[in-house]
mmCIF file of C-alpha atoms in Angstrom:
data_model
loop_
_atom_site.group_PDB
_atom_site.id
_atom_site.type_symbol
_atom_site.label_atom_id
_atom_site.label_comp_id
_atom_site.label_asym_id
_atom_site.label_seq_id
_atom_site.Cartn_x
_atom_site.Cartn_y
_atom_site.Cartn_z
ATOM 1 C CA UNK A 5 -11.649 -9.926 7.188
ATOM 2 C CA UNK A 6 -11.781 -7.931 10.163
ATOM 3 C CA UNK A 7 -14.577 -5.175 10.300
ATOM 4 C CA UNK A 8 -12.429 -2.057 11.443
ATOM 5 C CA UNK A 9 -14.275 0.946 8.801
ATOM 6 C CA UNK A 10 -12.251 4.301 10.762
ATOM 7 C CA UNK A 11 -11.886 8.228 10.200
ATOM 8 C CA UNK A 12 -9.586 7.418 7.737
ATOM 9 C CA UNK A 13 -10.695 9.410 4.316
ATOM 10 C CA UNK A 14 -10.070 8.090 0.778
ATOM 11 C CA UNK A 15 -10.548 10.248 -2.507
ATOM 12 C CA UNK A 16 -9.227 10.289 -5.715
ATOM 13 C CA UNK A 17 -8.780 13.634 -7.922
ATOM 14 C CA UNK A 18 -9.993 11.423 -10.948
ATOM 15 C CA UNK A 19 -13.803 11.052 -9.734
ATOM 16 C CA UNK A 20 -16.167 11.880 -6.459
ATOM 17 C CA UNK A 21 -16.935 8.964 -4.231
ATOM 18 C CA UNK A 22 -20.051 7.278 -6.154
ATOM 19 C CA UNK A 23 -19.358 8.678 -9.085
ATOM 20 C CA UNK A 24 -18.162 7.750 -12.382
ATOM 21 C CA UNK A 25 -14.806 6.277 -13.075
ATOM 22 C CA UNK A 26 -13.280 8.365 -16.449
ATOM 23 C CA UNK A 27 -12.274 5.596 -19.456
ATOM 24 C CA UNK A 28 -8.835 6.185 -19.103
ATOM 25 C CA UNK A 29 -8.855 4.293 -16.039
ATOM 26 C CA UNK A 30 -10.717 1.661 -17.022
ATOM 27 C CA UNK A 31 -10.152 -1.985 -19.883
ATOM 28 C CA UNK A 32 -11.618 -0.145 -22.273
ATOM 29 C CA UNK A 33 -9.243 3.148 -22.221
ATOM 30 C CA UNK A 34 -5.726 3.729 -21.146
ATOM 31 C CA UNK A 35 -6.378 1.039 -18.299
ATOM 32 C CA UNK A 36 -4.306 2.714 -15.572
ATOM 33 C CA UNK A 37 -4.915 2.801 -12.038
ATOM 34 C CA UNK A 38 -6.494 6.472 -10.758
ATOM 35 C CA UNK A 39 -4.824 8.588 -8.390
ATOM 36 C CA UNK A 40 -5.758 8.522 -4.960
ATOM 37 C CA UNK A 41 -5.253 10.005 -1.947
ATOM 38 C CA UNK A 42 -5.405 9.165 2.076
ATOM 39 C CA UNK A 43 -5.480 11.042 5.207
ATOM 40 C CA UNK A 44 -6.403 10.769 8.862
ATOM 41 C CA UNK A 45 -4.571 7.158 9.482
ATOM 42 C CA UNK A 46 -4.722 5.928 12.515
ATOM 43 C CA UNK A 47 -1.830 6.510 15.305
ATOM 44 C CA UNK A 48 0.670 3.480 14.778
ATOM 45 C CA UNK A 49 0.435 2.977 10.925
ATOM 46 C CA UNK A 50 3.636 1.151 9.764
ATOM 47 C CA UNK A 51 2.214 0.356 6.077
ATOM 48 C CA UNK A 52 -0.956 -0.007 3.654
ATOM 49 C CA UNK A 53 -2.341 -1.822 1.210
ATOM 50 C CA UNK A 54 -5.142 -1.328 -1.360
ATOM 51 C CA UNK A 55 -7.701 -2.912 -2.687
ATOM 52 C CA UNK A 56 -10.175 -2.625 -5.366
ATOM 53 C CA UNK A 57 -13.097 -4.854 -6.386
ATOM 54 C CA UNK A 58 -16.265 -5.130 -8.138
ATOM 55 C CA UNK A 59 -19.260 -6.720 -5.826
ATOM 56 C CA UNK A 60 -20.895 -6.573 -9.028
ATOM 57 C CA UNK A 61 -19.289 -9.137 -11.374
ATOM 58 C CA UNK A 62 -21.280 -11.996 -11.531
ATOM 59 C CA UNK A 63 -18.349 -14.339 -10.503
ATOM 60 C CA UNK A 64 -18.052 -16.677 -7.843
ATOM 61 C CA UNK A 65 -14.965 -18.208 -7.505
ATOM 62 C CA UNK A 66 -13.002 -20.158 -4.241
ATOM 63 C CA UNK A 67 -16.296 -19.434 -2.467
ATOM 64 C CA UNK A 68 -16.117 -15.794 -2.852
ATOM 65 C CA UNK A 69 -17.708 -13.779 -5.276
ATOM 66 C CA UNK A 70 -17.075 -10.191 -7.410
ATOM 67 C CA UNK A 71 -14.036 -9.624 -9.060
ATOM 68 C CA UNK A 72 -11.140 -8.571 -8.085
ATOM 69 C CA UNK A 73 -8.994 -5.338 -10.165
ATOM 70 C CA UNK A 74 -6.618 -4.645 -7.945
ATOM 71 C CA UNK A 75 -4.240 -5.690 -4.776
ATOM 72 C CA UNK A 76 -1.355 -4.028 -4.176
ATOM 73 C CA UNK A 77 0.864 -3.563 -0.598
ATOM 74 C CA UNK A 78 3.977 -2.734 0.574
ATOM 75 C CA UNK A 79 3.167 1.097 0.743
ATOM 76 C CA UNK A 80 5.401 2.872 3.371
ATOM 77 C CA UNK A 81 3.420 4.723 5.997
ATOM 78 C CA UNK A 82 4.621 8.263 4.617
ATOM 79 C CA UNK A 83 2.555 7.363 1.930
ATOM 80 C CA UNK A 84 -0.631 9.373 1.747
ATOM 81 C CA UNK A 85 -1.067 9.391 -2.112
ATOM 82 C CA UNK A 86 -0.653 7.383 -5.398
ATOM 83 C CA UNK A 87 -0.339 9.051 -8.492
ATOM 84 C CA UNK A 88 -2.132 7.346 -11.444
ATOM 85 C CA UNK A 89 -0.578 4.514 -13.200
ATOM 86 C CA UNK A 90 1.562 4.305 -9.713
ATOM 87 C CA UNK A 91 4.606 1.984 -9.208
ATOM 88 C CA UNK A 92 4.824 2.620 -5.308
ATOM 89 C CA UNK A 93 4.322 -0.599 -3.703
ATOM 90 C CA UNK A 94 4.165 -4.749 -4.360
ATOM 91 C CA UNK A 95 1.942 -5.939 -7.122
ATOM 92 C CA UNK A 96 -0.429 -8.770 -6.582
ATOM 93 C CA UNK A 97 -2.219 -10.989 -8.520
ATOM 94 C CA UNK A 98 -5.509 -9.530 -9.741
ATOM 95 C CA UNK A 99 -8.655 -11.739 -11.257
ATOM 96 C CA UNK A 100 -7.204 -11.183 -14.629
ATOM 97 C CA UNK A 101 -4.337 -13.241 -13.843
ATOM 98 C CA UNK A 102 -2.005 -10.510 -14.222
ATOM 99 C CA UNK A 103 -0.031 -8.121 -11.561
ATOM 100 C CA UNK A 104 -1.524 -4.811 -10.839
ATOM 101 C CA UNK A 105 -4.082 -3.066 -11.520
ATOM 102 C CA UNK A 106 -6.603 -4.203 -14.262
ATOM 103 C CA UNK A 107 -9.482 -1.991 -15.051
ATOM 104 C CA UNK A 108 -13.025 -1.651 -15.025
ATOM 105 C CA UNK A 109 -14.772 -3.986 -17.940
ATOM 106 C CA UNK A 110 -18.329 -4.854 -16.460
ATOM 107 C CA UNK A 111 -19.687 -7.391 -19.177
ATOM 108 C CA UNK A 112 -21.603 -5.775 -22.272
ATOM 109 C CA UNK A 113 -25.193 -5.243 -21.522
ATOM 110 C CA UNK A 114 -24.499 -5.958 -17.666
ATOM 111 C CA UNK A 115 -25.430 -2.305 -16.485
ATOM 112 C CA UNK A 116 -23.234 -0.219 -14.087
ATOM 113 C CA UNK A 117 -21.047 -1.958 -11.778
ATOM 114 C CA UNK A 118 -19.550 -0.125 -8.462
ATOM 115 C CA UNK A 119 -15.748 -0.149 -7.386
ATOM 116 C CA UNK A 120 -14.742 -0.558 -4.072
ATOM 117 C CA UNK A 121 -10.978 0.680 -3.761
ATOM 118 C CA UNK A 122 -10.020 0.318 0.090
ATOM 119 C CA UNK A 123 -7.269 1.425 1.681
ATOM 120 C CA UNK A 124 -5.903 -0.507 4.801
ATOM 121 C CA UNK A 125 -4.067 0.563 7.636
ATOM 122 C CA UNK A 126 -1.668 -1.962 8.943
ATOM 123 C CA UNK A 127 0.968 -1.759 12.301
ATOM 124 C CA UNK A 128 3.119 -3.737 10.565
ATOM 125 C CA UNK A 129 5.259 -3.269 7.025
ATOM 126 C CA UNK A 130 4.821 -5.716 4.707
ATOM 127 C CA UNK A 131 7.933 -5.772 3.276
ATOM 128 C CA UNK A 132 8.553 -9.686 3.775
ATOM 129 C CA UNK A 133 5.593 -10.883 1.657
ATOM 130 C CA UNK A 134 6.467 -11.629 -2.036
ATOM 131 C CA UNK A 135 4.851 -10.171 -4.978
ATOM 132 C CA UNK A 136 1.586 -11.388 -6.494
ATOM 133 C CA UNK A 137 -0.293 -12.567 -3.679
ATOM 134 C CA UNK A 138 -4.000 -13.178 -4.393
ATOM 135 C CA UNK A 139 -6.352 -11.222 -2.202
ATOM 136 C CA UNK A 140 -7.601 -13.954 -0.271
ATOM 137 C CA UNK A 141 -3.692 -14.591 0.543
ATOM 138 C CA UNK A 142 -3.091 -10.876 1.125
ATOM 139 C CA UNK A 143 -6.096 -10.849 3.768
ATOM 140 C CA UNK A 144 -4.533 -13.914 5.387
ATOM 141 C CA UNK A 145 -1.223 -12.021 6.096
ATOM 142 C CA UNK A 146 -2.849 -8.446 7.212
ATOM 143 C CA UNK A 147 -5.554 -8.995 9.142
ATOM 144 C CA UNK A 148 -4.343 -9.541 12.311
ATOM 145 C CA UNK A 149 -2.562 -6.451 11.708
ATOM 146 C CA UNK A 150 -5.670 -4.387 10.635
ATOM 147 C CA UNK A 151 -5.957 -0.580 12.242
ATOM 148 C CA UNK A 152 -8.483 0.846 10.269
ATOM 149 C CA UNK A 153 -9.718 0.911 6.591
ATOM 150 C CA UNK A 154 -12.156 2.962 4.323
ATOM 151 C CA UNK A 155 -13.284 3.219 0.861
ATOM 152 C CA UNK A 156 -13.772 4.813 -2.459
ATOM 153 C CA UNK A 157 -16.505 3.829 -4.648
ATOM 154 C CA UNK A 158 -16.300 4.349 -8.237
ATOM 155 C CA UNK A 159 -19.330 3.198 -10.579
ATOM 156 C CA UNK A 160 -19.013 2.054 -14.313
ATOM 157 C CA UNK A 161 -20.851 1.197 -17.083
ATOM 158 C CA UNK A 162 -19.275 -0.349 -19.971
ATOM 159 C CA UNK A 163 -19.878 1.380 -23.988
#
């Protein structure tokens, strides 16, 4: 994927960026996706997508590695926030086989893992793509029509 990190900012009222993600958002809890919010996207945004996944996992799969928890697109470019356990947008596929979001569950004993949510700026809806696209298949689609992207990171430690 295209390098294009911009002024774009990324938070979430559920934790700070490299701090802890609260259970409730996570396998072991009420596994919902957290609320987040956007601002400062760059001039010409037609659409986003999101992203969130753990460098951490040790899983290599299809010659990448991590795992991935979330993908989701489709988000009109009025959007600026999500609320938690949000149904804007088109579900992909995540690494638990399922559509959505799937939370954090490092493996027991494995330490604390980080969480990379990113947000991506796109010029172009993507409104034509069909739900539960991999993220490798997502990427495919967007990244010629990358603008700008930045990230959250959430850290969590399983027990």
């Amino acid at each position: 994927m295209a390098f294009a990190l911009s002024t774009m900012q990324l938070t979430s009222p559920a934790f700070d960026d490299g701090g802890a993600i609260p259970a409730r958002h996570t396998g072991e809890g009420d596994d919902i996706s957290p609320a987040l919010v956007w601002q400062d996207a760059p001039a010409g945004t037609k659409g986003f997508a999101l992203i969130c996944h753990d460098p951490d996992a040790p899983l290599v799969q299809n010659g990448t590695y991590g795992f991935v928890h979330w993908v989701l697109y489709n988000i009109p470019a009025s959007t600026t926030s999500l609320e938690e356990a949000t149904s804007v947008g088109r579900r992909g596929k995540n690494d638990f086989g399922k559509l959505g979001f799937g939370g954090p569950m490092p493996p027991e004993g494995h330490g604390s893992h980080r969480y990379y949510f990113w947000v991506l700026a796109l010029d172009k809806p993507t409104d034509d793509l069909p739900e539960g696209l991999k993220l490798h298949d997502l990427l495919v689609q967007v990244e010629p029509h990358l603008l700008g992207m930045n990230r959250l990171v959430g850290t969590y430690r399983r027990g």
